[in-house]
mmCIF file of C-alpha atoms and ligand atoms in Angstrom:
data_model
loop_
_atom_site.group_PDB
_atom_site.id
_atom_site.type_symbol
_atom_site.label_atom_id
_atom_site.label_comp_id
_atom_site.label_asym_id
_atom_site.label_seq_id
_atom_site.Cartn_x
_atom_site.Cartn_y
_atom_site.Cartn_z
ATOM 1 C CA MET A 1 0.000 0.000 0.000
ATOM 2 C CA GLN A 2 1.158 3.540 -0.838
ATOM 3 C CA PHE A 3 1.142 6.421 1.644
ATOM 4 C CA ILE A 4 0.142 8.743 -1.233
ATOM 5 C CA ASP A 5 -0.749 7.024 -4.520
ATOM 6 C CA LEU A 6 0.437 9.409 -7.252
ATOM 7 C CA GLN A 7 0.367 6.646 -9.890
ATOM 8 C CA ALA A 8 -3.381 6.121 -9.458
ATOM 9 C CA GLN A 9 -3.939 9.826 -10.088
ATOM 10 C CA TYR A 10 -1.707 9.811 -13.160
ATOM 11 C CA GLN A 11 -3.509 6.814 -14.639
ATOM 12 C CA HIS A 12 -6.804 8.651 -14.145
ATOM 13 C CA LEU A 13 -5.588 11.866 -15.849
ATOM 14 C CA LYS A 14 -3.026 10.348 -18.230
ATOM 15 C CA ASN A 15 -4.521 11.348 -21.595
ATOM 16 C CA ARG A 16 -5.163 14.939 -20.574
ATOM 17 C CA ILE A 17 -1.750 15.415 -18.963
ATOM 18 C CA ASP A 18 0.173 13.716 -21.777
ATOM 19 C CA THR A 19 -1.571 15.925 -24.348
ATOM 20 C CA ARG A 20 -0.785 19.079 -22.380
ATOM 21 C CA ILE A 21 2.895 18.146 -22.004
ATOM 22 C CA GLN A 22 3.112 17.348 -25.719
ATOM 23 C CA THR A 23 1.750 20.821 -26.522
ATOM 24 C CA VAL A 24 4.658 22.379 -24.615
ATOM 25 C CA LEU A 25 7.176 20.113 -26.345
ATOM 26 C CA ASP A 26 5.696 21.208 -29.693
ATOM 27 C CA HIS A 27 5.751 24.966 -29.094
ATOM 28 C CA GLY A 28 9.086 24.842 -27.238
ATOM 29 C CA LYS A 29 8.602 27.812 -24.867
ATOM 30 C CA TYR A 30 10.004 25.949 -21.867
ATOM 31 C CA ILE A 31 10.626 28.983 -19.638
ATOM 32 C CA LEU A 32 7.648 31.250 -18.800
ATOM 33 C CA GLY A 33 5.690 29.870 -21.758
ATOM 34 C CA PRO A 34 1.970 30.576 -22.249
ATOM 35 C CA GLU A 35 0.881 27.772 -19.883
ATOM 36 C CA VAL A 36 2.490 29.566 -16.932
ATOM 37 C CA GLN A 37 0.314 32.643 -17.353
ATOM 38 C CA GLU A 38 -2.752 30.526 -18.128
ATOM 39 C CA PHE A 39 -2.236 28.575 -14.917
ATOM 40 C CA GLU A 40 -1.546 31.733 -12.879
ATOM 41 C CA GLU A 41 -4.866 33.211 -14.036
ATOM 42 C CA GLN A 42 -6.734 30.005 -13.198
ATOM 43 C CA LEU A 43 -5.125 29.897 -9.764
ATOM 44 C CA SER A 44 -6.077 33.513 -9.042
ATOM 45 C CA ASN A 45 -9.683 32.655 -9.885
ATOM 46 C CA TYR A 46 -9.642 29.510 -7.806
ATOM 47 C CA VAL A 47 -8.083 31.091 -4.717
ATOM 48 C CA GLY A 48 -9.887 34.423 -5.091
ATOM 49 C CA VAL A 49 -6.863 36.740 -5.204
ATOM 50 C CA LYS A 50 -5.771 39.420 -7.650
ATOM 51 C CA HIS A 51 -2.260 38.104 -8.391
ATOM 52 C CA THR A 52 -0.620 34.673 -8.623
ATOM 53 C CA ILE A 53 3.088 34.374 -9.387
ATOM 54 C CA GLY A 54 4.345 30.909 -10.319
ATOM 55 C CA VAL A 55 7.782 30.149 -8.877
ATOM 56 C CA ALA A 56 10.248 27.249 -8.676
ATOM 57 C CA ASN A 57 9.079 25.739 -5.357
ATOM 58 C CA GLY A 58 7.284 26.496 -2.107
ATOM 59 C CA THR A 59 10.467 27.369 -0.215
ATOM 60 C CA ASP A 60 11.456 29.986 -2.802
ATOM 61 C CA ALA A 61 7.909 31.351 -2.652
ATOM 62 C CA LEU A 62 8.376 31.974 1.098
ATOM 63 C CA GLN A 63 11.821 33.492 0.608
ATOM 64 C CA LEU A 64 10.539 35.749 -2.198
ATOM 65 C CA ALA A 65 7.664 36.858 0.053
ATOM 66 C CA LEU A 66 10.116 37.878 2.806
ATOM 67 C CA MET A 67 12.359 39.631 0.258
ATOM 68 C CA ALA A 68 9.386 41.504 -1.227
ATOM 69 C CA LEU A 69 8.411 42.709 2.268
ATOM 70 C CA GLY A 70 11.969 43.973 2.771
ATOM 71 C CA VAL A 71 12.751 41.654 5.679
ATOM 72 C CA SER A 72 16.452 41.515 6.610
ATOM 73 C CA ASN A 73 19.032 41.832 9.404
ATOM 74 C CA GLY A 74 17.626 42.849 12.765
ATOM 75 C CA ASP A 75 14.061 41.841 11.930
ATOM 76 C CA ALA A 76 12.105 39.264 13.937
ATOM 77 C CA VAL A 77 9.872 36.816 12.061
ATOM 78 C CA PHE A 78 7.425 34.755 14.132
ATOM 79 C CA VAL A 79 6.967 31.133 13.015
ATOM 80 C CA PRO A 80 5.276 28.122 14.617
ATOM 81 C CA THR A 81 7.932 25.694 15.873
ATOM 82 C CA PHE A 82 5.885 22.659 14.800
ATOM 83 C CA THR A 83 6.106 22.743 10.982
ATOM 84 C CA PHE A 84 8.151 21.611 7.994
ATOM 85 C CA PHE A 85 11.694 23.051 8.061
ATOM 86 C CA ALA A 86 11.155 25.306 5.013
ATOM 87 C CA SER A 87 8.687 27.575 6.880
ATOM 88 C CA ALA A 88 11.504 28.598 9.247
ATOM 89 C CA GLU A 89 14.586 28.063 7.069
ATOM 90 C CA VAL A 90 13.804 31.063 4.855
ATOM 91 C CA VAL A 91 14.043 33.475 7.802
ATOM 92 C CA PRO A 92 17.823 33.239 8.424
ATOM 93 C CA LEU A 93 18.273 32.928 4.633
ATOM 94 C CA VAL A 94 17.217 36.585 4.307
ATOM 95 C CA GLY A 95 19.292 37.539 7.365
ATOM 96 C CA ALA A 96 16.408 37.868 9.832
ATOM 97 C CA THR A 97 15.850 36.047 13.140
ATOM 98 C CA ALA A 98 13.127 33.424 13.618
ATOM 99 C CA ILE A 99 11.193 33.579 16.880
ATOM 100 C CA PHE A 100 9.373 30.321 17.467
ATOM 101 C CA ALA A 101 5.830 30.211 18.792
ATOM 102 C CA ASP A 102 3.935 27.320 20.352
ATOM 103 C CA ILE A 103 0.931 25.602 18.791
ATOM 104 C CA ASN A 104 -2.684 24.921 19.673
ATOM 105 C CA GLU A 105 -3.136 21.459 21.140
ATOM 106 C CA LYS A 106 -6.102 20.589 18.892
ATOM 107 C CA THR A 107 -5.454 22.314 15.539
ATOM 108 C CA TYR A 108 -1.615 21.942 15.629
ATOM 109 C CA ASN A 109 -1.482 25.484 14.196
ATOM 110 C CA ILE A 110 0.215 28.548 15.722
ATOM 111 C CA CYS A 111 -1.283 29.518 19.105
ATOM 112 C CA PRO A 112 -2.398 33.189 18.987
ATOM 113 C CA VAL A 113 -1.946 33.612 22.764
ATOM 114 C CA ASP A 114 1.641 32.378 22.687
ATOM 115 C CA LEU A 115 2.310 34.331 19.483
ATOM 116 C CA GLU A 116 1.355 37.555 21.250
ATOM 117 C CA ALA A 117 3.468 36.608 24.281
ATOM 118 C CA LYS A 118 6.485 36.038 22.010
ATOM 119 C CA ILE A 119 5.937 39.400 20.283
ATOM 120 C CA GLU A 120 5.724 41.185 23.668
ATOM 121 C CA LYS A 121 8.867 39.419 24.856
ATOM 122 C CA THR A 122 10.756 40.412 21.686
ATOM 123 C CA LEU A 123 9.662 44.041 22.074
ATOM 124 C CA LYS A 124 10.726 44.050 25.743
ATOM 125 C CA GLU A 125 14.171 42.640 24.919
ATOM 126 C CA GLY A 126 14.513 45.363 22.294
ATOM 127 C CA SER A 127 17.279 43.971 20.074
ATOM 128 C CA LEU A 128 15.048 42.876 17.171
ATOM 129 C CA VAL A 129 12.256 44.649 15.298
ATOM 130 C CA PRO A 130 9.097 42.503 14.966
ATOM 131 C CA LYS A 131 8.215 42.486 11.267
ATOM 132 C CA VAL A 132 6.324 39.409 10.015
ATOM 133 C CA ILE A 133 4.193 36.501 11.192
ATOM 134 C CA ILE A 134 4.479 33.357 9.052
ATOM 135 C CA ALA A 135 1.382 31.276 9.789
ATOM 136 C CA VAL A 136 1.321 27.703 8.501
ATOM 137 C CA ASP A 137 -1.813 25.780 7.455
ATOM 138 C CA LEU A 138 -0.514 22.560 8.922
ATOM 139 C CA PHE A 139 -1.746 19.212 7.579
ATOM 140 C CA GLY A 140 -4.224 21.163 5.399
ATOM 141 C CA LEU A 141 -6.113 23.091 8.100
ATOM 142 C CA PRO A 142 -5.933 26.890 7.724
ATOM 143 C CA ALA A 143 -4.501 28.718 10.742
ATOM 144 C CA ASP A 144 -6.664 31.028 12.894
ATOM 145 C CA TYR A 145 -6.384 34.084 10.615
ATOM 146 C CA ALA A 146 -9.016 36.145 12.447
ATOM 147 C CA ALA A 147 -6.903 36.068 15.621
ATOM 148 C CA ILE A 148 -3.610 36.385 13.723
ATOM 149 C CA LYS A 149 -4.871 39.452 11.822
ATOM 150 C CA ARG A 150 -5.928 41.145 15.101
ATOM 151 C CA ILE A 151 -2.429 40.624 16.490
ATOM 152 C CA ALA A 152 -0.744 41.725 13.235
ATOM 153 C CA ASP A 153 -2.805 44.938 13.211
ATOM 154 C CA LYS A 154 -2.097 45.618 16.887
ATOM 155 C CA TYR A 155 1.697 45.321 16.444
ATOM 156 C CA ASN A 156 1.851 46.559 12.840
ATOM 157 C CA LEU A 157 3.210 43.299 11.414
ATOM 158 C CA TYR A 158 2.881 41.670 7.995
ATOM 159 C CA VAL A 159 1.310 38.220 7.686
ATOM 160 C CA ILE A 160 2.549 35.525 5.305
ATOM 161 C CA GLU A 161 0.328 32.459 4.920
ATOM 162 C CA ASP A 162 2.328 29.283 4.233
ATOM 163 C CA ALA A 163 -0.369 27.337 2.384
ATOM 164 C CA ALA A 164 1.952 24.616 1.047
ATOM 165 C CA GLN A 165 -0.237 22.081 2.833
ATOM 166 C CA GLY A 166 -3.398 24.164 3.202
ATOM 167 C CA PHE A 167 -4.048 24.776 -0.513
ATOM 168 C CA GLY A 168 -7.643 23.642 -1.069
ATOM 169 C CA GLY A 169 -8.706 24.333 2.523
ATOM 170 C CA SER A 170 -10.919 27.265 3.503
ATOM 171 C CA ILE A 171 -12.435 29.319 6.322
ATOM 172 C CA ASN A 172 -16.117 30.217 5.791
ATOM 173 C CA ASP A 173 -15.609 29.572 2.059
ATOM 174 C CA LYS A 174 -12.613 31.928 1.842
ATOM 175 C CA LYS A 175 -9.839 29.824 0.341
ATOM 176 C CA ALA A 176 -6.392 29.108 1.728
ATOM 177 C CA GLY A 177 -3.911 31.171 -0.278
ATOM 178 C CA SER A 178 -6.010 34.308 0.214
ATOM 179 C CA PHE A 179 -4.997 35.058 3.825
ATOM 180 C CA GLY A 180 -2.226 37.428 4.815
ATOM 181 C CA ASP A 181 -0.400 40.109 2.833
ATOM 182 C CA ILE A 182 1.237 37.381 0.773
ATOM 183 C CA ALA A 183 0.416 33.660 0.738
ATOM 184 C CA THR A 184 2.595 30.921 -0.686
ATOM 185 C CA THR A 185 2.120 27.338 -1.757
ATOM 186 C CA SER A 186 4.074 24.358 -3.064
ATOM 187 C CA PHE A 187 3.359 21.977 -5.937
ATOM 188 C CA PHE A 188 5.799 19.322 -4.673
ATOM 189 C CA PRO A 189 4.311 16.034 -5.969
ATOM 190 C CA ALA A 190 2.942 14.888 -2.586
ATOM 191 C CA LYS A 191 1.144 18.168 -1.744
ATOM 192 C CA PRO A 192 -2.641 18.418 -2.222
ATOM 193 C CA LEU A 193 -2.074 20.036 -5.652
ATOM 194 C CA GLY A 194 1.213 18.580 -6.878
ATOM 195 C CA CYS A 195 3.077 18.620 -10.192
ATOM 196 C CA TYR A 196 5.702 16.205 -11.579
ATOM 197 C CA GLY A 197 8.745 17.950 -10.174
ATOM 198 C CA ASP A 198 9.208 21.104 -8.105
ATOM 199 C CA GLY A 199 6.873 24.065 -8.312
ATOM 200 C CA GLY A 200 5.307 26.768 -6.168
ATOM 201 C CA ALA A 201 3.369 30.018 -6.203
ATOM 202 C CA ALA A 202 2.891 33.274 -4.336
ATOM 203 C CA PHE A 203 -0.517 34.963 -4.012
ATOM 204 C CA THR A 204 -1.322 38.573 -3.166
ATOM 205 C CA ASN A 205 -3.939 41.275 -3.677
ATOM 206 C CA ASP A 206 -1.263 43.982 -3.528
ATOM 207 C CA ASP A 207 -0.221 45.275 -6.984
ATOM 208 C CA ASP A 208 3.181 46.535 -5.797
ATOM 209 C CA LEU A 209 4.124 43.331 -3.960
ATOM 210 C CA ALA A 210 3.077 41.277 -6.998
ATOM 211 C CA GLU A 211 5.274 43.368 -9.268
ATOM 212 C CA ILE A 212 8.249 43.039 -6.920
ATOM 213 C CA ILE A 213 7.868 39.235 -6.720
ATOM 214 C CA ARG A 214 7.573 39.023 -10.528
ATOM 215 C CA SER A 215 10.824 40.967 -10.756
ATOM 216 C CA LEU A 216 12.555 38.967 -8.009
ATOM 217 C CA ARG A 217 11.792 35.595 -9.624
ATOM 218 C CA VAL A 218 13.789 36.664 -12.732
ATOM 219 C CA HIS A 219 17.024 38.033 -11.215
ATOM 220 C CA GLY A 220 15.384 41.243 -10.029
ATOM 221 C CA LYS A 221 14.569 42.276 -13.567
ATOM 222 C CA GLY A 222 13.464 45.782 -14.540
ATOM 223 C CA LYS A 223 12.426 46.335 -18.185
ATOM 224 C CA ASP A 224 13.811 42.910 -19.076
ATOM 225 C CA LYS A 225 16.118 40.304 -17.593
ATOM 226 C CA TYR A 226 19.241 42.214 -18.678
ATOM 227 C CA ASP A 227 18.041 45.311 -16.810
ATOM 228 C CA ASN A 228 18.457 44.381 -13.144
ATOM 229 C CA VAL A 229 16.980 46.730 -10.588
ATOM 230 C CA ARG A 230 17.265 44.569 -7.449
ATOM 231 C CA ILE A 231 19.051 41.414 -6.281
ATOM 232 C CA GLY A 232 16.751 38.498 -6.985
ATOM 233 C CA LEU A 233 16.652 34.768 -7.643
ATOM 234 C CA ASN A 234 16.203 32.473 -10.599
ATOM 235 C CA SER A 235 12.885 31.011 -9.498
ATOM 236 C CA ARG A 236 10.314 30.388 -12.196
ATOM 237 C CA LEU A 237 7.609 27.760 -12.519
ATOM 238 C CA ASP A 238 8.551 25.528 -15.486
ATOM 239 C CA THR A 239 6.154 25.610 -18.436
ATOM 240 C CA ILE A 240 5.853 21.803 -18.454
ATOM 241 C CA GLN A 241 4.915 21.816 -14.761
ATOM 242 C CA ALA A 242 2.333 24.548 -15.395
ATOM 243 C CA ALA A 243 0.876 22.373 -18.172
ATOM 244 C CA VAL A 244 0.550 19.424 -15.775
ATOM 245 C CA LEU A 245 -0.980 21.671 -13.115
ATOM 246 C CA ILE A 246 -3.620 23.115 -15.473
ATOM 247 C CA GLU A 247 -5.082 19.632 -15.895
ATOM 248 C CA LYS A 248 -4.702 18.742 -12.234
ATOM 249 C CA LEU A 249 -6.426 21.947 -11.099
ATOM 250 C CA ILE A 250 -9.501 20.999 -13.164
ATOM 251 C CA GLU A 251 -9.714 17.724 -11.248
ATOM 252 C CA PHE A 252 -8.774 19.261 -7.887
ATOM 253 C CA PRO A 253 -12.287 20.067 -6.511
ATOM 254 C CA ILE A 254 -13.374 16.476 -7.165
ATOM 255 C CA GLU A 255 -10.228 15.194 -5.450
ATOM 256 C CA LEU A 256 -10.889 17.410 -2.442
ATOM 257 C CA GLU A 257 -14.324 15.838 -2.050
ATOM 258 C CA ALA A 258 -12.764 12.383 -2.295
ATOM 259 C CA ARG A 259 -10.240 13.338 0.410
ATOM 260 C CA GLN A 260 -13.123 14.486 2.606
ATOM 261 C CA VAL A 261 -14.824 11.107 2.173
ATOM 262 C CA VAL A 262 -11.616 9.330 3.231
ATOM 263 C CA ALA A 263 -11.219 11.665 6.226
ATOM 264 C CA ASN A 264 -14.829 11.156 7.334
ATOM 265 C CA ARG A 265 -14.445 7.397 7.129
ATOM 266 C CA TYR A 266 -11.278 7.486 9.238
ATOM 267 C CA SER A 267 -12.762 9.855 11.796
ATOM 268 C CA GLY A 268 -15.980 7.858 12.224
ATOM 269 C CA ALA A 269 -14.081 4.619 12.756
ATOM 270 C CA LEU A 270 -11.139 5.829 14.848
ATOM 271 C CA GLU A 271 -12.545 8.378 17.303
ATOM 272 C CA ASP A 272 -12.971 5.924 20.164
ATOM 273 C CA LYS A 273 -9.306 4.991 20.434
ATOM 274 C CA PHE A 274 -7.616 8.023 18.853
ATOM 275 C CA TYR A 275 -7.665 11.804 18.946
ATOM 276 C CA ILE A 276 -8.857 12.531 15.404
ATOM 277 C CA PRO A 277 -8.201 15.830 13.548
ATOM 278 C CA PHE A 278 -10.150 18.798 14.913
ATOM 279 C CA LEU A 279 -11.833 21.292 12.579
ATOM 280 C CA PRO A 280 -13.058 24.576 14.094
ATOM 281 C CA GLN A 281 -16.532 25.763 12.976
ATOM 282 C CA GLY A 282 -16.455 26.976 9.352
ATOM 283 C CA PHE A 283 -12.987 25.534 8.609
ATOM 284 C CA LYS A 284 -12.298 23.033 5.831
ATOM 285 C CA SER A 285 -9.072 21.067 5.526
ATOM 286 C CA SER A 286 -7.409 20.032 2.269
ATOM 287 C CA TRP A 287 -6.333 16.879 4.143
ATOM 288 C CA ALA A 288 -2.688 17.147 3.127
ATOM 289 C CA GLN A 289 -2.186 14.739 6.033
ATOM 290 C CA TYR A 290 -4.579 12.783 8.233
ATOM 291 C CA THR A 291 -2.872 12.955 11.617
ATOM 292 C CA ILE A 292 -3.919 11.255 14.851
ATOM 293 C CA GLN A 293 -2.738 10.471 18.385
ATOM 294 C CA ALA A 294 -3.485 7.411 20.520
ATOM 295 C CA LYS A 295 -5.735 8.194 23.508
ATOM 296 C CA LYS A 296 -3.924 5.542 25.565
ATOM 297 C CA GLY A 297 -0.225 4.783 25.294
ATOM 298 C CA ASP A 298 2.118 6.208 22.686
ATOM 299 C CA ARG A 299 2.344 5.897 18.889
ATOM 300 C CA LYS A 300 4.799 2.971 18.890
ATOM 301 C CA GLU A 301 2.225 0.231 19.183
ATOM 302 C CA PRO A 302 -0.295 1.410 16.553
ATOM 303 C CA MET A 303 2.539 2.243 14.119
ATOM 304 C CA ALA A 304 4.045 -1.228 14.627
ATOM 305 C CA GLN A 305 0.636 -2.846 14.052
ATOM 306 C CA LEU A 306 0.298 -0.964 10.778
ATOM 307 C CA LYS A 307 3.799 -1.901 9.723
ATOM 308 C CA ASN A 308 3.107 -5.587 10.364
ATOM 309 C CA ALA A 309 0.054 -5.329 8.127
ATOM 310 C CA GLY A 310 2.178 -3.747 5.353
ATOM 311 C CA ILE A 311 0.614 -0.312 5.835
ATOM 312 C CA PRO A 312 2.858 2.784 5.843
ATOM 313 C CA SER A 313 2.475 5.498 8.478
ATOM 314 C CA VAL A 314 4.739 8.518 8.974
ATOM 315 C CA VAL A 315 5.591 10.911 11.826
ATOM 316 C CA TYR A 316 5.020 14.532 10.755
ATOM 317 C CA TYR A 317 6.871 16.067 12.607
ATOM 318 C CA GLY A 318 9.046 14.446 15.249
ATOM 319 C CA THR A 319 11.443 17.375 15.631
ATOM 320 C CA ASN A 320 10.332 20.939 16.254
ATOM 321 C CA MET A 321 12.216 23.829 14.656
ATOM 322 C CA HIS A 322 13.737 24.882 17.987
ATOM 323 C CA GLU A 323 15.059 21.321 18.388
ATOM 324 C CA GLN A 324 16.650 21.200 14.904
ATOM 325 C CA THR A 325 20.450 21.100 14.782
ATOM 326 C CA ALA A 326 20.550 23.885 12.183
ATOM 327 C CA PHE A 327 18.751 26.315 14.493
ATOM 328 C CA LYS A 328 20.673 25.180 17.560
ATOM 329 C CA LYS A 329 23.883 25.986 15.674
ATOM 330 C CA LEU A 330 22.617 29.519 15.127
ATOM 331 C CA GLY A 331 22.507 29.821 18.916
ATOM 332 C CA TYR A 332 18.771 30.417 19.073
ATOM 333 C CA LYS A 333 17.217 30.651 22.499
ATOM 334 C CA HIS A 334 13.646 29.507 22.932
ATOM 335 C CA TYR A 335 11.027 29.612 25.646
ATOM 336 C CA ASN A 336 7.896 27.719 26.601
ATOM 337 C CA LEU A 337 7.198 25.569 23.575
ATOM 338 C CA SER A 338 5.864 22.726 25.679
ATOM 339 C CA GLN A 339 2.707 21.955 23.695
ATOM 340 C CA ALA A 340 4.712 21.507 20.473
ATOM 341 C CA GLU A 341 7.176 19.284 22.328
ATOM 342 C CA THR A 342 4.361 17.063 23.601
ATOM 343 C CA THR A 343 2.677 16.927 20.183
ATOM 344 C CA ALA A 344 5.895 16.017 18.328
ATOM 345 C CA LYS A 345 6.211 12.954 20.567
ATOM 346 C CA SER A 346 2.728 11.570 19.912
ATOM 347 C CA VAL A 347 1.386 12.374 16.419
ATOM 348 C CA PHE A 348 1.479 10.099 13.391
ATOM 349 C CA SER A 349 -0.120 10.296 9.952
ATOM 350 C CA LEU A 350 -2.059 7.697 7.979
ATOM 351 C CA PRO A 351 -2.195 7.028 4.225
ATOM 352 C CA MET A 352 -4.325 9.788 2.686
ATOM 353 C CA HIS A 353 -5.041 10.472 -0.986
ATOM 354 C CA PRO A 354 -8.134 10.885 -3.165
ATOM 355 C CA TYR A 355 -7.756 7.542 -4.910
ATOM 356 C CA MET A 356 -7.847 5.347 -1.803
ATOM 357 C CA LEU A 357 -10.210 2.409 -2.177
ATOM 358 C CA GLU A 358 -12.701 1.670 0.578
ATOM 359 C CA ASP A 359 -11.407 -1.868 1.200
ATOM 360 C CA GLN A 360 -7.830 -0.543 1.476
ATOM 361 C CA GLN A 361 -9.002 1.943 4.064
ATOM 362 C CA MET A 362 -10.970 -0.700 5.983
ATOM 363 C CA ARG A 363 -7.719 -2.685 6.293
ATOM 364 C CA ILE A 364 -6.007 0.336 7.826
ATOM 365 C CA ILE A 365 -8.885 0.939 10.225
ATOM 366 C CA SER A 366 -9.064 -2.742 11.285
ATOM 367 C CA SER A 367 -5.348 -2.795 11.929
ATOM 368 C CA LEU A 368 -5.546 0.328 14.125
ATOM 369 C CA ASN A 369 -8.585 -0.872 16.034
ATOM 370 C CA GLY A 370 -6.917 -4.266 16.569
ATOM 371 C CA THR A 371 -9.770 -6.182 14.953
HETATM 372 C C1 PLP B 1 6.423 21.430 1.476
HETATM 373 C C2 PLP B 1 6.371 22.622 2.346
HETATM 374 C C3 PLP B 1 7.117 23.779 2.059
HETATM 375 C C4 PLP B 1 8.148 23.848 0.965
HETATM 376 O O1 PLP B 1 7.722 23.523 -0.308
HETATM 377 P P1 PLP B 1 8.791 23.015 -1.403
HETATM 378 O O2 PLP B 1 8.031 23.143 -2.689
HETATM 379 O O3 PLP B 1 9.133 21.615 -1.076
HETATM 380 O O4 PLP B 1 9.957 23.922 -1.366
HETATM 381 C C5 PLP B 1 6.965 24.873 2.882
HETATM 382 N N1 PLP B 1 6.140 24.845 3.942
HETATM 383 C C6 PLP B 1 5.426 23.752 4.267
HETATM 384 C C7 PLP B 1 4.530 23.797 5.450
HETATM 385 C C8 PLP B 1 5.522 22.601 3.491
HETATM 386 O O5 PLP B 1 4.818 21.511 3.822
#
């Protein structure tokens, strides 16, 4: 059994995707060809934002967002400690300092109360200037943007939404990718909307920020790429990947419904013995991961049971950012991240994809329930 079955999806969409790729091979505009703009326009419509900028991957999208906001030395960027490394890695990359915040026990997303405490503490210490909050839509569930926006307004901070996992999720029908001053996503193959290589995008309603990111992704271009008005990156979405994504985006709403069916089936069958994912009122998850904790005992036993039955399960994430060697080497100090530390020791994720068959899923459920 596969943790995420990308082959099943390809078989389903094969004719459409093959045709689209062939079109690119025929016209030969491999870099920023017409499919890139076509896909950017479709994404803007889907997410409900004014501008989408296709870039090379989700990590670059985050870095470009920080660069566009002018974040650099002496700035503090607040990031949840329980996330994928890329959400935090980009902060020292632009010369700024990451301040880690704790998470909510039930949503696994950044805790607004601790976020505000960490901002106050940073202000009191006085050596860094609070500049940006990077909120992450972990496992597909959008973060608490109402609370985050209140805090951002109070302290005059920018918000970046890391929707690499959340793409497809929503809050009261407002889509992930539309929160914050800039939002970013990833089209890494295993993400909810994935391509066949690396890819990513940045979203914004701000005309100036969009123009800066468009410039930054092509070496800080001005009139053209040989007129360079700022230091940038080489970070474009490939035309072939855009072609693949155009076809996948058409199928995406149907896949999201299929993911919801899988999630409902898991939740109904597992809630007695496990803490199942929690969705606040009005929130929808893209189910990038289906993540649970055992109510009794730790994760060792259920994960071993699954393994014996030939079923993969994965720990996302066992190491918080403040526990990562790379950040320890930077000499980062951290305070009171106890919820994230507890969570990292107990969560594990089950196979989740839109093409899972019911009898496959029943095997997983039986194994976990010990029946
Ligand atoms: C995958 C991921 C990224 C990075 O995306 P890449 O395309 O792999 O660079 C950033 N943030 C989160 C939360 C992710 O899951």
